Short mmCIF file of C-alpha atoms and ligand atoms in Angstrom, two decimals:
data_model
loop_
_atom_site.label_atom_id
_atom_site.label_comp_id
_atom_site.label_asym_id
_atom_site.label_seq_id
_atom_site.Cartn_x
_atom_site.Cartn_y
_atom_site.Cartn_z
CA UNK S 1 127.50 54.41 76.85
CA UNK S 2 124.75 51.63 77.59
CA UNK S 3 126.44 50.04 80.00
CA UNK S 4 127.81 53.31 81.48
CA UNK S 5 124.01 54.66 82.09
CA UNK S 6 122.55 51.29 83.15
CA UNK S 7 125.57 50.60 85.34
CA UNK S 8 124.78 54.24 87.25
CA UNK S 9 121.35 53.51 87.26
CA UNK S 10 122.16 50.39 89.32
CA UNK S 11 124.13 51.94 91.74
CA UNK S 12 122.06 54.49 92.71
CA UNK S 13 121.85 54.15 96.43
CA UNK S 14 118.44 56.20 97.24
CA UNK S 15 115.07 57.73 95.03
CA UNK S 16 117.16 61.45 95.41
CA UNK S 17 120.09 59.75 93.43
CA UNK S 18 117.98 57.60 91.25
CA UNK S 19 116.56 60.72 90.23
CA UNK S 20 119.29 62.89 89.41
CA UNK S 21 120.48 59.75 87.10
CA UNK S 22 117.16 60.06 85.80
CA UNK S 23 118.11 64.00 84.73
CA UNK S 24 121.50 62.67 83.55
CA UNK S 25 119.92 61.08 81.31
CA UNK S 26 116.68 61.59 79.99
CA UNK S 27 116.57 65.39 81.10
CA UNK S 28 116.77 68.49 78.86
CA UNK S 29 120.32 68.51 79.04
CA UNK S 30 120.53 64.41 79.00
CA UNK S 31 122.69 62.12 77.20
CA UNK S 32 120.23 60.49 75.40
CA UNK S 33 118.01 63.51 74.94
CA UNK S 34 121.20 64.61 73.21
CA UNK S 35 121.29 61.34 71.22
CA UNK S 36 117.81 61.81 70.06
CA UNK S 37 118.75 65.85 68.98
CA UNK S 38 121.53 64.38 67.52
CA UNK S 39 119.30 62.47 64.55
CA UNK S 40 118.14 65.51 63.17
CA UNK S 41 121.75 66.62 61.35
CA UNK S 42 122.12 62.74 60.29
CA UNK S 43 121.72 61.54 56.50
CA UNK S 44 118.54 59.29 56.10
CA UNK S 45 120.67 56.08 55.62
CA UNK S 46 122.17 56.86 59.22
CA UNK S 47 119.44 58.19 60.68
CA UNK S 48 117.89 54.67 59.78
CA UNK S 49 120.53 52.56 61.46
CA UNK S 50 121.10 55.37 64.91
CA UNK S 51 117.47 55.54 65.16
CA UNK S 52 116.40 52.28 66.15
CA UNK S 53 119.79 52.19 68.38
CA UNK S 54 119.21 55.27 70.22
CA UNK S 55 115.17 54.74 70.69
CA UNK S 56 116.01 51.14 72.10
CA UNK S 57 118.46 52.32 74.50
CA UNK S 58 116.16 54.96 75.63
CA UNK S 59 113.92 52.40 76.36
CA UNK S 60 116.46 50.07 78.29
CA UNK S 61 117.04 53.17 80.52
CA UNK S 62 113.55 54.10 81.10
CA UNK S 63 112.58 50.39 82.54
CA UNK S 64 115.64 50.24 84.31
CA UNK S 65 114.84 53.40 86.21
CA UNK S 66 111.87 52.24 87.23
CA UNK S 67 112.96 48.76 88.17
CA UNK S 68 115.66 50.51 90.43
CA UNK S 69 112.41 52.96 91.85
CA UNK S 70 110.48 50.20 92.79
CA UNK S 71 113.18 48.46 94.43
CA UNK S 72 114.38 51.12 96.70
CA UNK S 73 110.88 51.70 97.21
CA UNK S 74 110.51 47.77 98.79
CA UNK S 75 113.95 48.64 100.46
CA UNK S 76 112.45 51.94 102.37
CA UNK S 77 109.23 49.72 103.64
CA UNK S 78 111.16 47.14 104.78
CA UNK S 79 112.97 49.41 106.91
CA UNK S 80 110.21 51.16 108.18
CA UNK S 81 108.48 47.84 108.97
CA UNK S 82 111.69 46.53 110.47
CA UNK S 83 112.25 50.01 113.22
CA UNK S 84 108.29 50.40 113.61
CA UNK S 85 106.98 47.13 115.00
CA UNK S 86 105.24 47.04 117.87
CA UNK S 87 106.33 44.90 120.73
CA UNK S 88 102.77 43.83 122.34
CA UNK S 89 104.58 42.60 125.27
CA UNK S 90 105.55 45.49 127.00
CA UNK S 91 102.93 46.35 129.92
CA UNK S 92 101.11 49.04 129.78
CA UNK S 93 101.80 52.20 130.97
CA UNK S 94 99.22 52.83 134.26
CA UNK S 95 96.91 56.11 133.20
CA UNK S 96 94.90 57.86 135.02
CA UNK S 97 91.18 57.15 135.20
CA UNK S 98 88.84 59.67 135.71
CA UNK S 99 85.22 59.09 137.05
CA UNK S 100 81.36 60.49 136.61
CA UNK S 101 80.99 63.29 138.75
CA UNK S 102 78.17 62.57 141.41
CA UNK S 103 75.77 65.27 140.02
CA UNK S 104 76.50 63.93 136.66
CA UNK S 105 75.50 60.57 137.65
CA UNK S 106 72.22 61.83 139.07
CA UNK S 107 71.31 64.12 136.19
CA UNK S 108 71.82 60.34 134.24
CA UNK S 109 69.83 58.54 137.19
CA UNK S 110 67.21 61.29 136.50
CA UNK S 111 67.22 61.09 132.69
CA UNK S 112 66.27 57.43 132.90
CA UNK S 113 64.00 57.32 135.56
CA UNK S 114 61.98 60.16 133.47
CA UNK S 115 62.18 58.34 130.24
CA UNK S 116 60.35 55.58 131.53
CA UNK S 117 57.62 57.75 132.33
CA UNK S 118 57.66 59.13 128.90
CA UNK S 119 59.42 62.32 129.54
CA UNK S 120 62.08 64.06 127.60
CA UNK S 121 65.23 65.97 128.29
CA UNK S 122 65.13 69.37 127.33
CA UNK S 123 67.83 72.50 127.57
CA UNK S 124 67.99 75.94 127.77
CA UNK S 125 70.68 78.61 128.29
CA UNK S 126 72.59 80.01 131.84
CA UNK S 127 72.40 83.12 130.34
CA UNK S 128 68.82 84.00 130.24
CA UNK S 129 67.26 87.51 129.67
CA UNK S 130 64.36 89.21 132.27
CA UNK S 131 61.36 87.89 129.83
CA UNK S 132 62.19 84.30 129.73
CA UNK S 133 63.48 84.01 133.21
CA UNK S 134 61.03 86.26 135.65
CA UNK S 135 58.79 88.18 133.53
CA UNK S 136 56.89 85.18 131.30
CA UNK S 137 56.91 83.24 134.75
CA UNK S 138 54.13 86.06 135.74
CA UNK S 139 57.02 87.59 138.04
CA UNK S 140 56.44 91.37 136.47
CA UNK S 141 59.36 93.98 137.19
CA UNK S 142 59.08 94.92 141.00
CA UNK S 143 57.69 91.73 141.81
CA UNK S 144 59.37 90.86 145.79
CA UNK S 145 59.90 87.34 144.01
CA UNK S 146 62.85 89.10 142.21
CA UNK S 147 64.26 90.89 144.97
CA UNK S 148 64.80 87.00 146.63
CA UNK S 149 66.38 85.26 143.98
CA UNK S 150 69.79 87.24 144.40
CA UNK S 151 70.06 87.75 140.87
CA UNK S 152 73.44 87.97 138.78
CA UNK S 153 72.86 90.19 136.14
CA UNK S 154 75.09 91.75 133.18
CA UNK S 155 75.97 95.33 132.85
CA UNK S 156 73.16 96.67 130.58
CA UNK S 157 74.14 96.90 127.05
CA UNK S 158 73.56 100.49 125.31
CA UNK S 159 70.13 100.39 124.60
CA UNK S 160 69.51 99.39 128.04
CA UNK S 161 66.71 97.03 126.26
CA UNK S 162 67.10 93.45 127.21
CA UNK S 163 69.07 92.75 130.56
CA UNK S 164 70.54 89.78 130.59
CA UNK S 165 71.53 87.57 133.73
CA UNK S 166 72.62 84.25 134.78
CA UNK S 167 69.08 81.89 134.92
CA UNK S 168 68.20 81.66 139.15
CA UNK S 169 66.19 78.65 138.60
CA UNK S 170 65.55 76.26 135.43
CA UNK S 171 62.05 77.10 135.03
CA UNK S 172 62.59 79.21 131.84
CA UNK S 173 63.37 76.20 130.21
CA UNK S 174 59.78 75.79 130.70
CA UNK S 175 59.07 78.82 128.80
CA UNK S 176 61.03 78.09 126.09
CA UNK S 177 59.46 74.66 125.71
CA UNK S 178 56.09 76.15 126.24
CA UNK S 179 56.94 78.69 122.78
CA UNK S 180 58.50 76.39 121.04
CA UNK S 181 56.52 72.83 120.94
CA UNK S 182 52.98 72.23 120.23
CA UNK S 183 51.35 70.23 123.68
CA UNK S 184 51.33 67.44 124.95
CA UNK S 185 54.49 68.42 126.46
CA UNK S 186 56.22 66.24 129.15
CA UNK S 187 59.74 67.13 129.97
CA UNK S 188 62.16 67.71 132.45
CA UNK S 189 65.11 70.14 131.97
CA UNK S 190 68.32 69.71 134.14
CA UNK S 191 71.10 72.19 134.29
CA UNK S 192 73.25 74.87 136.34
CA UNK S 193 71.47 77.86 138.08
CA UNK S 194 73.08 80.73 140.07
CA UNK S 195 72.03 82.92 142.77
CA UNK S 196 74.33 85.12 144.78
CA UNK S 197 74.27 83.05 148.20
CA UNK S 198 77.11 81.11 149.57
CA UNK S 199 77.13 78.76 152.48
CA UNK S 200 77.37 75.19 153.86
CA UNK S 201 74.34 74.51 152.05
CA UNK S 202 74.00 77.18 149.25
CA UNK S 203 76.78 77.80 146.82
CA UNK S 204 76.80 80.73 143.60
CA UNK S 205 76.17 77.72 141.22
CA UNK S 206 74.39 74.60 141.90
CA UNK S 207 72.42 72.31 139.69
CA UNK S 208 68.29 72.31 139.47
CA UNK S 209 65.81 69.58 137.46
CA UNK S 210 62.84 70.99 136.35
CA UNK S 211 59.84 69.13 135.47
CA UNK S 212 56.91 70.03 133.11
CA UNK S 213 53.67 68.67 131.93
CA UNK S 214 51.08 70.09 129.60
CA UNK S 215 48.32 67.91 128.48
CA UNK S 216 44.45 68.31 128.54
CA UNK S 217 42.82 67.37 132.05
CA UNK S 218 46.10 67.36 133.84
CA UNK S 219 45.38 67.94 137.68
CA UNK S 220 47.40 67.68 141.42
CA UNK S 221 47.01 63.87 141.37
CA UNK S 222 48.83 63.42 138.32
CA UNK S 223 51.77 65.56 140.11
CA UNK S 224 51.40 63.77 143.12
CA UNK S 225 51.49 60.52 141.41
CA UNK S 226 54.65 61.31 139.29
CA UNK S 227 56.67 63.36 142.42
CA UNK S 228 56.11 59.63 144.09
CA UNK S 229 56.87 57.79 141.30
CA UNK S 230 60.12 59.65 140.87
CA UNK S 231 61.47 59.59 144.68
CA UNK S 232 60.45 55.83 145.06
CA UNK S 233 62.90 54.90 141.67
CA UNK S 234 65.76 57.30 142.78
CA UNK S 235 65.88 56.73 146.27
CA UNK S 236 65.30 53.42 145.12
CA UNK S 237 62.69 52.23 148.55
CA UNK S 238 59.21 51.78 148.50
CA UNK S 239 57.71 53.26 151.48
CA UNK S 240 58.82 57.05 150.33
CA UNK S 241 56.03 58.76 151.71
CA UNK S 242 55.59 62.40 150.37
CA UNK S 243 53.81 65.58 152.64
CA UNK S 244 52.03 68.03 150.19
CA UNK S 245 52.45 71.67 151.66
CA UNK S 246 50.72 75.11 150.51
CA UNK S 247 53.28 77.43 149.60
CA UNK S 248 53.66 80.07 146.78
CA UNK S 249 55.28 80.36 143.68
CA UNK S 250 54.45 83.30 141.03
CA UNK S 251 54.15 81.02 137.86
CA UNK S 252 52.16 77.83 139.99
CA UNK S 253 48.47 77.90 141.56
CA UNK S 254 48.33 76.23 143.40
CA UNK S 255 51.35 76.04 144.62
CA UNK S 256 53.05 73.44 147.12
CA UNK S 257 56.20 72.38 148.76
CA UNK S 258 57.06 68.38 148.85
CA UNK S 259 58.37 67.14 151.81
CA UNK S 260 60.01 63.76 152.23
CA UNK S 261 59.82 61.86 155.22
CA UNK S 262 62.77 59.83 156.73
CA UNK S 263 63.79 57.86 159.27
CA UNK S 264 67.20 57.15 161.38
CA UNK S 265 68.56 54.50 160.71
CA UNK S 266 72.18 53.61 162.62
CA UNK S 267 72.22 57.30 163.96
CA UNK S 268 71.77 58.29 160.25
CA UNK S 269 68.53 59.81 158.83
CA UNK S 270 67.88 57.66 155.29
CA UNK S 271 64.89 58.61 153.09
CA UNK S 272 61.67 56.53 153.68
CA UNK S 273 59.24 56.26 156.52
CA UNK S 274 57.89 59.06 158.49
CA UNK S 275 60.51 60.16 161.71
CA UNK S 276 60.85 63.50 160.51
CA UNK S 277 60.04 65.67 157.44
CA UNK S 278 62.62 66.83 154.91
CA UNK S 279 61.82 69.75 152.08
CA UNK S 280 62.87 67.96 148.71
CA UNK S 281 61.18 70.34 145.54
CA UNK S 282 58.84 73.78 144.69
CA UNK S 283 55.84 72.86 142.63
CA UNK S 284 52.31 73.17 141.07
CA UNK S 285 49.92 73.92 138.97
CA UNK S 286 51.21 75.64 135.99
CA UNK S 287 49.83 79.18 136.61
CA UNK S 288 47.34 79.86 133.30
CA UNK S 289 48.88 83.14 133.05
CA UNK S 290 52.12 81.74 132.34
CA UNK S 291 50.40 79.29 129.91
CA UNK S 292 48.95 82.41 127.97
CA UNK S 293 52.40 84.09 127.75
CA UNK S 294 53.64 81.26 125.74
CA UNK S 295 50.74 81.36 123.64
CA UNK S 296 48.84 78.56 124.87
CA UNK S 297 44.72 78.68 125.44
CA UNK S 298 45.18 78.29 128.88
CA UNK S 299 41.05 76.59 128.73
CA UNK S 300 42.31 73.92 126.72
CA UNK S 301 46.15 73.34 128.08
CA UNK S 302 46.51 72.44 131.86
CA UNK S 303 49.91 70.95 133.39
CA UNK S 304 52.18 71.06 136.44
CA UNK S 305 55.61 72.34 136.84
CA UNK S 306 58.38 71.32 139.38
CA UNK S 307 61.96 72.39 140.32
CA UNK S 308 63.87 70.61 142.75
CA UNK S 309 68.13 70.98 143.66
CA UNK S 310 69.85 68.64 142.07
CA UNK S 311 73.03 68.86 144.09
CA UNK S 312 70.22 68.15 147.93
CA UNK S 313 69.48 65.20 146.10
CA UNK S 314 72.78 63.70 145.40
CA UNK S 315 73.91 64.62 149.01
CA UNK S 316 70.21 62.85 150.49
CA UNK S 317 70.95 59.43 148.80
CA UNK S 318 74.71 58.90 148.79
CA UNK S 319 75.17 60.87 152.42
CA UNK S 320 77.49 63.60 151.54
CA UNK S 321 77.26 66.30 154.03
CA UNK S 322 79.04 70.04 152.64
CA UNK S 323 77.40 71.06 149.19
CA UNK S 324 81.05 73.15 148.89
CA UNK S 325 82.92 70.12 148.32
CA UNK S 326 80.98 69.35 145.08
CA UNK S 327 82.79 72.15 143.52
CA UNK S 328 85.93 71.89 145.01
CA UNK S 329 87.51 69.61 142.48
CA UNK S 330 89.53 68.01 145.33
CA UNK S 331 90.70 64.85 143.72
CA UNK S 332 90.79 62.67 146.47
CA UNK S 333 87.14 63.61 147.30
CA UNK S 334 86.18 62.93 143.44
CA UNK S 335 88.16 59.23 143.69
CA UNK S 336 85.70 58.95 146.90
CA UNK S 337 82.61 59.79 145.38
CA UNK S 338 82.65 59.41 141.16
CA UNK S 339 81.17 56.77 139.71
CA UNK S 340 83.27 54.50 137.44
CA UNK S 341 81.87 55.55 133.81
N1 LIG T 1 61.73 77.61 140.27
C1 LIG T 1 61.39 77.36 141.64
C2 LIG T 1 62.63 77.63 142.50
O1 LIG T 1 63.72 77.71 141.98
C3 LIG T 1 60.94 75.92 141.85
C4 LIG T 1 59.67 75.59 141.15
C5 LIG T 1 59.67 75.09 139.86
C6 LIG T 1 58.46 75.76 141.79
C7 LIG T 1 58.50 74.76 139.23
C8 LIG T 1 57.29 75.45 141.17
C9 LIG T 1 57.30 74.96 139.89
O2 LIG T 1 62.52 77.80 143.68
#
């Protein structure tokens, strides 16, 4: 009988066998659970002499089970280690490597450039509603203002209450700072913007930066100052030289256009010097209504505002000329342009 169970237990050629010799004998139905059963209808004298016997054998069993377990178990790694090494001298399989989109790489290039100045990046959503996006920038329904952004709105919902629409510039963001945080406030907010225009130069989506200060005793100087500041460290060159313009903007007064000046270089224009004039950004004084609708003392919180295409500048310093093909996704143009991450 021993030799019968511990010979079975030997042979047992995976755990799935091992087990059902485990069941064969020390299950319910089990020889030596039927041993053990088996005491109760003995006299005491042979009780005394089986006992012992069976308990001892039960015990033989048990450890060889477990001995067998643990050596199938060894068995099964070594086979697993044997089929799953790695060979670490087979090359590499070539994969394909993507790069930084270029108005990626300028929205990083204008991140850092900010930072050192001590402004941070903040975010708001495309999908705006009327307050946040024309009506807290002091653009009040029937403004003309509205009429030229070429909104995109949503279908009003039921109540008619709140129309939504897809943002036409990034200056909410600066309304939703402006709620939000207490001043001093120096930020800039890149991101997508849509209007309803489509050409060489203008396309439904394209990419603005907006910039926003609100301090005590801010004034034009300090927007000149950090407009300069800005241009010189992205177009990397120092003799950017910037022409302040009167212009008009609902939520800045006053209110003025930057142009850069350039030169030609090779037959090319490049930023810097004075040869010509190029319109780079919308900007000003942040307009104290606007201030007020945020629910700021406009007498004790001045600041200016700017918004400038994020997409012009990436075309200006890397001399890309069709705004279309940064939304193309044509690979070979991407492989041209990216930047290696
Ligand atoms: N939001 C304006 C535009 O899209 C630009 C702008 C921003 C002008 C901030 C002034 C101040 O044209």
């Amino acid at each position: 009988m021993s030799a019968d169970l511990l010979g079975r237990i030997a042979g047992a050629s995976d755990l799935a066998a091992l087990e059902s010799e485990r069941v064969h004998a020390l299950g319910k139905q089990g020889a030596i659970t039927q041993l053990l059963k088996s005491l109760g209808g003995m006299s005491p004298e042979q009780r005394q002499e089986e006992g012992p016997r069976i308990h001892g054998l039960r015990e033989r069993v048990t450890s060889a089970i477990a001995e067998r377990k643990a050596a199938l178990e060894a068995e099964a790694l070594e086979r697993r280690l044997a089929t799953e090494t790695l060979d670490m001298t087979l090359p590499a399989e070539p994969r394909l490597q993507g790069s930084v989109h270029p108005v990626s790489q300028v929205m990083d290039e204008l991140a850092e450039i900010f930072a050192d100045l001590g402004f941070s990046v903040a975010t708001g959503p495309e999908i705006e509603d009327d307050w946040h996006n024309f009506t807290a920038l002091n653009i009040p329904e029937s403004h003309p203002a509205r009429a030229m952004h070429d909104t995109f709105y949503f279908p009003e919902d039921e109540g008619g209450e709140r129309k939504m629409l897809l943002r036409t510039h990034t200056s909410p963001v600066q309304i939703r700072t402006m709620v939000k945080e207490k001043p001093p406030i120096y930020i800039i907010a890149p991101g997508r913007t849509y209007r309803s225009d489509s050409d060489a130069t203008h396309t439904p989506m394209f990419h603005q930066v907006e910039g926003l200060v609100i301090d005590r005793g801010i004034h034009l100087g300090h927007l000149k100052w950090t407009l300069e500041t800005f241009l010189k460290a992205f177009f990397e060159r120092d003799d950017i030289v910037l022409r302040l313009r009167p212009s008009y903007f609902p939520f800045t007064e006053p209110s003025v256009e930057v142009d850069v000046g350039y030169s030609i270089e090779k037959g090319k224009r490049v930023i810097g010097g004075s040869e010509g004039w190029m319109e780079v950004l919308g900007s000003g004084m942040v307009h104290p209504k606007v201030i007020a609708a945020c629910g700021l003392d406009p007498e004790e919180w001045q600041g200016f505002a700017f918004g400038c295409g994020i997409d012009r500048l990436a075309m200006l310093k890397y001399g890309m000329d069709d705004l279309r093909a940064f939304f193309d996704g044509d690979l070979r143009w991407l492989r041209h342009y990216g930047f290696s991450a």
